[in-house]
XYZ file of N, CA and C in Angstrom:
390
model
N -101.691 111.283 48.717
C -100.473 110.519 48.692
C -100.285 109.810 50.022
N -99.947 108.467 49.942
C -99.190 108.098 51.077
C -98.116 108.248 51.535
N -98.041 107.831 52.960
C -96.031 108.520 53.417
C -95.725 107.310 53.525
N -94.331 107.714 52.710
C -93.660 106.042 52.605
C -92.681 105.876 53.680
N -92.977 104.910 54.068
C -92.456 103.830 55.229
C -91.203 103.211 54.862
N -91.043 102.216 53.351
C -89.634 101.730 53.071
C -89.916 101.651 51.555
N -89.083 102.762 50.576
C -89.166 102.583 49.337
C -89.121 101.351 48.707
N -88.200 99.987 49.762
C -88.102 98.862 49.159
C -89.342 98.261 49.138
N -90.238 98.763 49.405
C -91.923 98.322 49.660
C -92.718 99.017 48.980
N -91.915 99.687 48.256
C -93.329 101.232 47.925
C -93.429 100.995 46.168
N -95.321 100.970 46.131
C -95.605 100.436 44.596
C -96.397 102.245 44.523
N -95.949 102.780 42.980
C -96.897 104.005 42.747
C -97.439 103.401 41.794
N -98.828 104.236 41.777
C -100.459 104.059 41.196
C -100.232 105.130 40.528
N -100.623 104.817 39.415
C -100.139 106.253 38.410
C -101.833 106.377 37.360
N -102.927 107.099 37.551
C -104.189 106.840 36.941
C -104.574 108.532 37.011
N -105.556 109.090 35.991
C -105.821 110.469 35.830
C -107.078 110.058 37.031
N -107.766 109.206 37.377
C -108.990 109.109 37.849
C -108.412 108.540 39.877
N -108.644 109.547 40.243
C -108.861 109.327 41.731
C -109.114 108.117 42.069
N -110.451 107.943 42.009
C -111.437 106.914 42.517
C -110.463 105.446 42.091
N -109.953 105.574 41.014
C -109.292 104.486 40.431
C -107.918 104.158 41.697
N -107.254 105.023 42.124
C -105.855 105.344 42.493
C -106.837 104.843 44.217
N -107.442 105.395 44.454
C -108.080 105.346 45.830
C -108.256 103.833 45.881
N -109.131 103.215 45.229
C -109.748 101.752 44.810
C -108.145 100.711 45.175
N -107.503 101.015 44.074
C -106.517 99.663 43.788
C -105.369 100.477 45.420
N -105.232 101.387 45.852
C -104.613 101.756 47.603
C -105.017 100.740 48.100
N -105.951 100.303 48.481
C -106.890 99.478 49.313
C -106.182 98.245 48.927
N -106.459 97.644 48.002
C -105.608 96.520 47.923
C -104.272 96.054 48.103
N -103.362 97.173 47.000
C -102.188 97.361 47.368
C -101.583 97.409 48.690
N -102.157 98.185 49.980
C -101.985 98.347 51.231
C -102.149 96.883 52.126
N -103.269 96.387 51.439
C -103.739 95.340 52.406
C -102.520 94.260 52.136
N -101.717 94.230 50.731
C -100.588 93.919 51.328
C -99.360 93.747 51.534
N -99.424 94.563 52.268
C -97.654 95.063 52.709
C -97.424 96.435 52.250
N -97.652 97.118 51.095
C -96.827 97.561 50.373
C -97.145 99.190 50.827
N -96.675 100.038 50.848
C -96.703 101.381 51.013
C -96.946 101.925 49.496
N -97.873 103.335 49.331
C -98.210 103.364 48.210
C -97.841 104.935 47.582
N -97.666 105.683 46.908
C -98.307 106.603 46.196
C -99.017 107.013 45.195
N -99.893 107.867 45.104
C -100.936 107.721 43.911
C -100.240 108.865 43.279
N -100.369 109.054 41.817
C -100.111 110.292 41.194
C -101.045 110.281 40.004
N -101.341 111.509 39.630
C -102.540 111.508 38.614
C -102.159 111.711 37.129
N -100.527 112.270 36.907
C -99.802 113.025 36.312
C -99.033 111.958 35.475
N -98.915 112.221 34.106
C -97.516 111.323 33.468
C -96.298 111.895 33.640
N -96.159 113.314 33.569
C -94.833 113.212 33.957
C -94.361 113.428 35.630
N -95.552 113.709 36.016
C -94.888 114.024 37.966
C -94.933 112.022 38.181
N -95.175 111.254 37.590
C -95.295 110.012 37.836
C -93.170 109.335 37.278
N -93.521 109.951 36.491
C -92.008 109.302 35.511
C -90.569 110.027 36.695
N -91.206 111.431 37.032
C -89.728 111.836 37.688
C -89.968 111.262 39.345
N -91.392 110.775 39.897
C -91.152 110.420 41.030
C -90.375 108.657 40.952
N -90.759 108.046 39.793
C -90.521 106.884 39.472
C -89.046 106.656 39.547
N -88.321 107.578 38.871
C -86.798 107.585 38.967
C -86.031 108.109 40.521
N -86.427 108.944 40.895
C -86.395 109.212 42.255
C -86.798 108.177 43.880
N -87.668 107.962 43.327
C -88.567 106.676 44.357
C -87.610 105.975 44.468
N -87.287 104.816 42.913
C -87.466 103.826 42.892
C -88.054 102.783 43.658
N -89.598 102.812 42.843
C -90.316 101.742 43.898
C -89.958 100.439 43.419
N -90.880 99.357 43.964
C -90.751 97.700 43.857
C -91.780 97.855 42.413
N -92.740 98.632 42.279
C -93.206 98.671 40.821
C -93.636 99.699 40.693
N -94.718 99.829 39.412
C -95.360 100.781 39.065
C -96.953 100.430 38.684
N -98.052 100.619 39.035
C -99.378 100.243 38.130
C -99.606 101.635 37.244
N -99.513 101.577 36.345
C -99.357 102.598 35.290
C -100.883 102.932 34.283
N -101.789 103.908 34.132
C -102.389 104.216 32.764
C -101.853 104.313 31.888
N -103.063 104.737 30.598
C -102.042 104.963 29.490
C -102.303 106.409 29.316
N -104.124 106.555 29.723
C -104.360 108.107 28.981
C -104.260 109.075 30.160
N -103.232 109.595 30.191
C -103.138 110.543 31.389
C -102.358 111.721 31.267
N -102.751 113.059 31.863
C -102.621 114.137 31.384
C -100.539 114.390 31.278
N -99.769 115.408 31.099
C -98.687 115.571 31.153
C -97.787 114.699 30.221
N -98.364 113.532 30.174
C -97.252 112.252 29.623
C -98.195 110.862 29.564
N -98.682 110.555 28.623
C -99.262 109.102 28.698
C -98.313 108.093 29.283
N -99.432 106.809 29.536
C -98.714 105.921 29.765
C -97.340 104.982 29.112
N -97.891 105.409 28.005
C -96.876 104.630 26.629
C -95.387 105.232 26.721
N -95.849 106.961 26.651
C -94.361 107.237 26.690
C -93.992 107.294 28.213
N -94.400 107.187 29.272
C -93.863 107.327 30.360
C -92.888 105.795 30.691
N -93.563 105.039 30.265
C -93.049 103.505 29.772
C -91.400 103.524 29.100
N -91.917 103.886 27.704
C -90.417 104.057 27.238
C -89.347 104.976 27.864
N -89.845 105.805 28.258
C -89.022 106.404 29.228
C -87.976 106.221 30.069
N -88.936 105.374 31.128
C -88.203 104.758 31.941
C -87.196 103.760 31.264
N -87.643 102.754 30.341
C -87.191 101.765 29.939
C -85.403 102.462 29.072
N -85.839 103.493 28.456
C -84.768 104.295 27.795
C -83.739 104.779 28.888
N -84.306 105.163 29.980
C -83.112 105.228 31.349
C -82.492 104.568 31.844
N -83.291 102.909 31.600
C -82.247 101.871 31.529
C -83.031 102.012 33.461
N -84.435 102.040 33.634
C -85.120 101.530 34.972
C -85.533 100.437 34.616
N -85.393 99.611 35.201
C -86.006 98.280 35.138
C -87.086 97.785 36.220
N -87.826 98.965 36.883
C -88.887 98.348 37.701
C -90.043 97.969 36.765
N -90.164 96.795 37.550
C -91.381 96.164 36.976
C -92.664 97.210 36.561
N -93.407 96.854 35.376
C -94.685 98.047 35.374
C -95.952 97.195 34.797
N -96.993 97.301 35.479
C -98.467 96.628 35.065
C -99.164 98.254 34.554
N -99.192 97.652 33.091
C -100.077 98.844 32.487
C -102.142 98.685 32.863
N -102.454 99.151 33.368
C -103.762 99.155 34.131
C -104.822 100.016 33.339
N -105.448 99.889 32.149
C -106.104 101.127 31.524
C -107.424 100.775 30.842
N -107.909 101.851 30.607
C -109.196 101.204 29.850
C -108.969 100.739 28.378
N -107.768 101.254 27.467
C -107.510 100.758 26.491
C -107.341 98.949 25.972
N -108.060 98.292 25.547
C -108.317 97.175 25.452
C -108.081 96.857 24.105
N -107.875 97.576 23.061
C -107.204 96.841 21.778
C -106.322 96.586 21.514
N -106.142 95.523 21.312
C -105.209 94.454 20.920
C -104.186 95.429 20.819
N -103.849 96.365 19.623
C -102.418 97.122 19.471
C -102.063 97.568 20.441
N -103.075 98.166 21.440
C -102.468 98.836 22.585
C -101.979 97.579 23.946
N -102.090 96.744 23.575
C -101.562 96.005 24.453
C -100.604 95.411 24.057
N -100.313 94.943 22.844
C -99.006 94.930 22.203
C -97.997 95.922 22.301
N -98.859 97.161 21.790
C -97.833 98.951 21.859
C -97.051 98.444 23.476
N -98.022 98.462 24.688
C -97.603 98.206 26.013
C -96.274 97.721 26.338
N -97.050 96.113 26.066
C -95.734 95.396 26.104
C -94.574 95.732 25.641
N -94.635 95.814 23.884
C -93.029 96.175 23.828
C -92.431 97.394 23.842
N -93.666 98.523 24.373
C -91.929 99.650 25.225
C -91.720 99.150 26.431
N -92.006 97.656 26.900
C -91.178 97.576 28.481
C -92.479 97.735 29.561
N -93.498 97.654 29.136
C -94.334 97.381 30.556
C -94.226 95.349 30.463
N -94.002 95.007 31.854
C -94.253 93.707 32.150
C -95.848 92.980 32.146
N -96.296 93.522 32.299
C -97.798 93.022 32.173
C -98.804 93.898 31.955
N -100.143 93.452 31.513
C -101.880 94.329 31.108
C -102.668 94.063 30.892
N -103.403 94.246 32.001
C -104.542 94.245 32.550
C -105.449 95.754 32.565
N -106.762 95.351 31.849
C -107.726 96.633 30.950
C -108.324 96.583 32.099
N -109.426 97.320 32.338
C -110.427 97.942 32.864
C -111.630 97.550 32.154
N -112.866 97.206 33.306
C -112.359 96.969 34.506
C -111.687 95.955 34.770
N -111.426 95.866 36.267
C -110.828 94.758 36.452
C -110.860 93.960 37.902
N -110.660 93.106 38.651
C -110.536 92.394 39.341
C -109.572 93.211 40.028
N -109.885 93.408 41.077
C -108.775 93.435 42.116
C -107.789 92.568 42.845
N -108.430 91.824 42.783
C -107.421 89.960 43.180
C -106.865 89.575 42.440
N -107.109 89.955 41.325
C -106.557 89.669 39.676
C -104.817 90.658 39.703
N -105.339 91.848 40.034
C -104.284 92.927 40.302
C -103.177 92.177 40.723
N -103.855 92.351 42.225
C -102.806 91.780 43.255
C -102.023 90.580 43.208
N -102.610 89.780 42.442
C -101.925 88.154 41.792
C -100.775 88.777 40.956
N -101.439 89.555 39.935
C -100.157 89.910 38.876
C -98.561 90.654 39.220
N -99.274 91.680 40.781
C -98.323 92.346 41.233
C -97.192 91.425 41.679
N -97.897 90.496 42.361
C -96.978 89.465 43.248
C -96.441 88.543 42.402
N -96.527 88.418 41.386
C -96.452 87.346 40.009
C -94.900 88.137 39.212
N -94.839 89.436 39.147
C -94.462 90.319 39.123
C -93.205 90.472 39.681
N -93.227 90.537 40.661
C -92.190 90.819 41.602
C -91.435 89.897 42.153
N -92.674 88.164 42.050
C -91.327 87.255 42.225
C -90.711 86.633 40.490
N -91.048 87.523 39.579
C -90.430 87.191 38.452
C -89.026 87.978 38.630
N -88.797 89.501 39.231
C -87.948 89.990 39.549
C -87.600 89.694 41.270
N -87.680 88.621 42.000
C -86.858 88.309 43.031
C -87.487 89.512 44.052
N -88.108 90.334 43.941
C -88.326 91.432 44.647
C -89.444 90.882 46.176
N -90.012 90.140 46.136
C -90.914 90.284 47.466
C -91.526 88.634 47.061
């Protein structure tokens, strides 16, 4: 985990796979943003409400709580941080499913990292945030 510096800066990486959470840090960091990784769906959903970060990069298949319902979740709490669903799931339904519980954007695996970082920032000035 990283130590956060200013929640108004802080994006969590929410992926069962390390290497994944480690990978997209690097980018995320390079800019600006303070990060935490979590591997967990639901230690991800209660840090999410607690945090409140500037977003979320979210999986779908991840242990405790998938991505889908960690999604509606939030969205059912009436959180409105932005969320890029990030997963290897690539069929069509599941990117539809995505979208309409309330993730803002999705992007499969693999993927571009510049691609990421465009969407994050794409993202956030759709919500005024950075």
């Amino acid at each position: 985990m990283c130590a956060k510096k200013n929640p108004q800066e802080l994006v969590i990486i929410v992926d069962d796979e390390q290497s994944i959470i480690d990978f997209v840090k690097i980018y995320v960091e390079r800019e600006g943003f303070d990060c935490v990784g979590i591997n967990d769906g639901m230690v991800a959903f209660n840090e999410v409400m607690q945090s409140k970060p500037v977003l979320v990069i979210l999986d779908v298949m991840l242990p405790g709580m998938n991505g889908f319902d960690v999604c509606r979740r939030l969205r059912a709490s009436n959180n409105q941080v932005p969320v890029i669903m990030l997963t290897a799931k690539a069929d069509d339904i599941d990117k539809i499913m995505g979208l309409e519980l309330g993730a803002d954007d999705y992007l499969t695996k693999p993927f571009n990292p510049r691609e990421l970082i465009a969407r994050i920032k794409a993202g956030l000035r759709r919500n005024n945030l950075k």
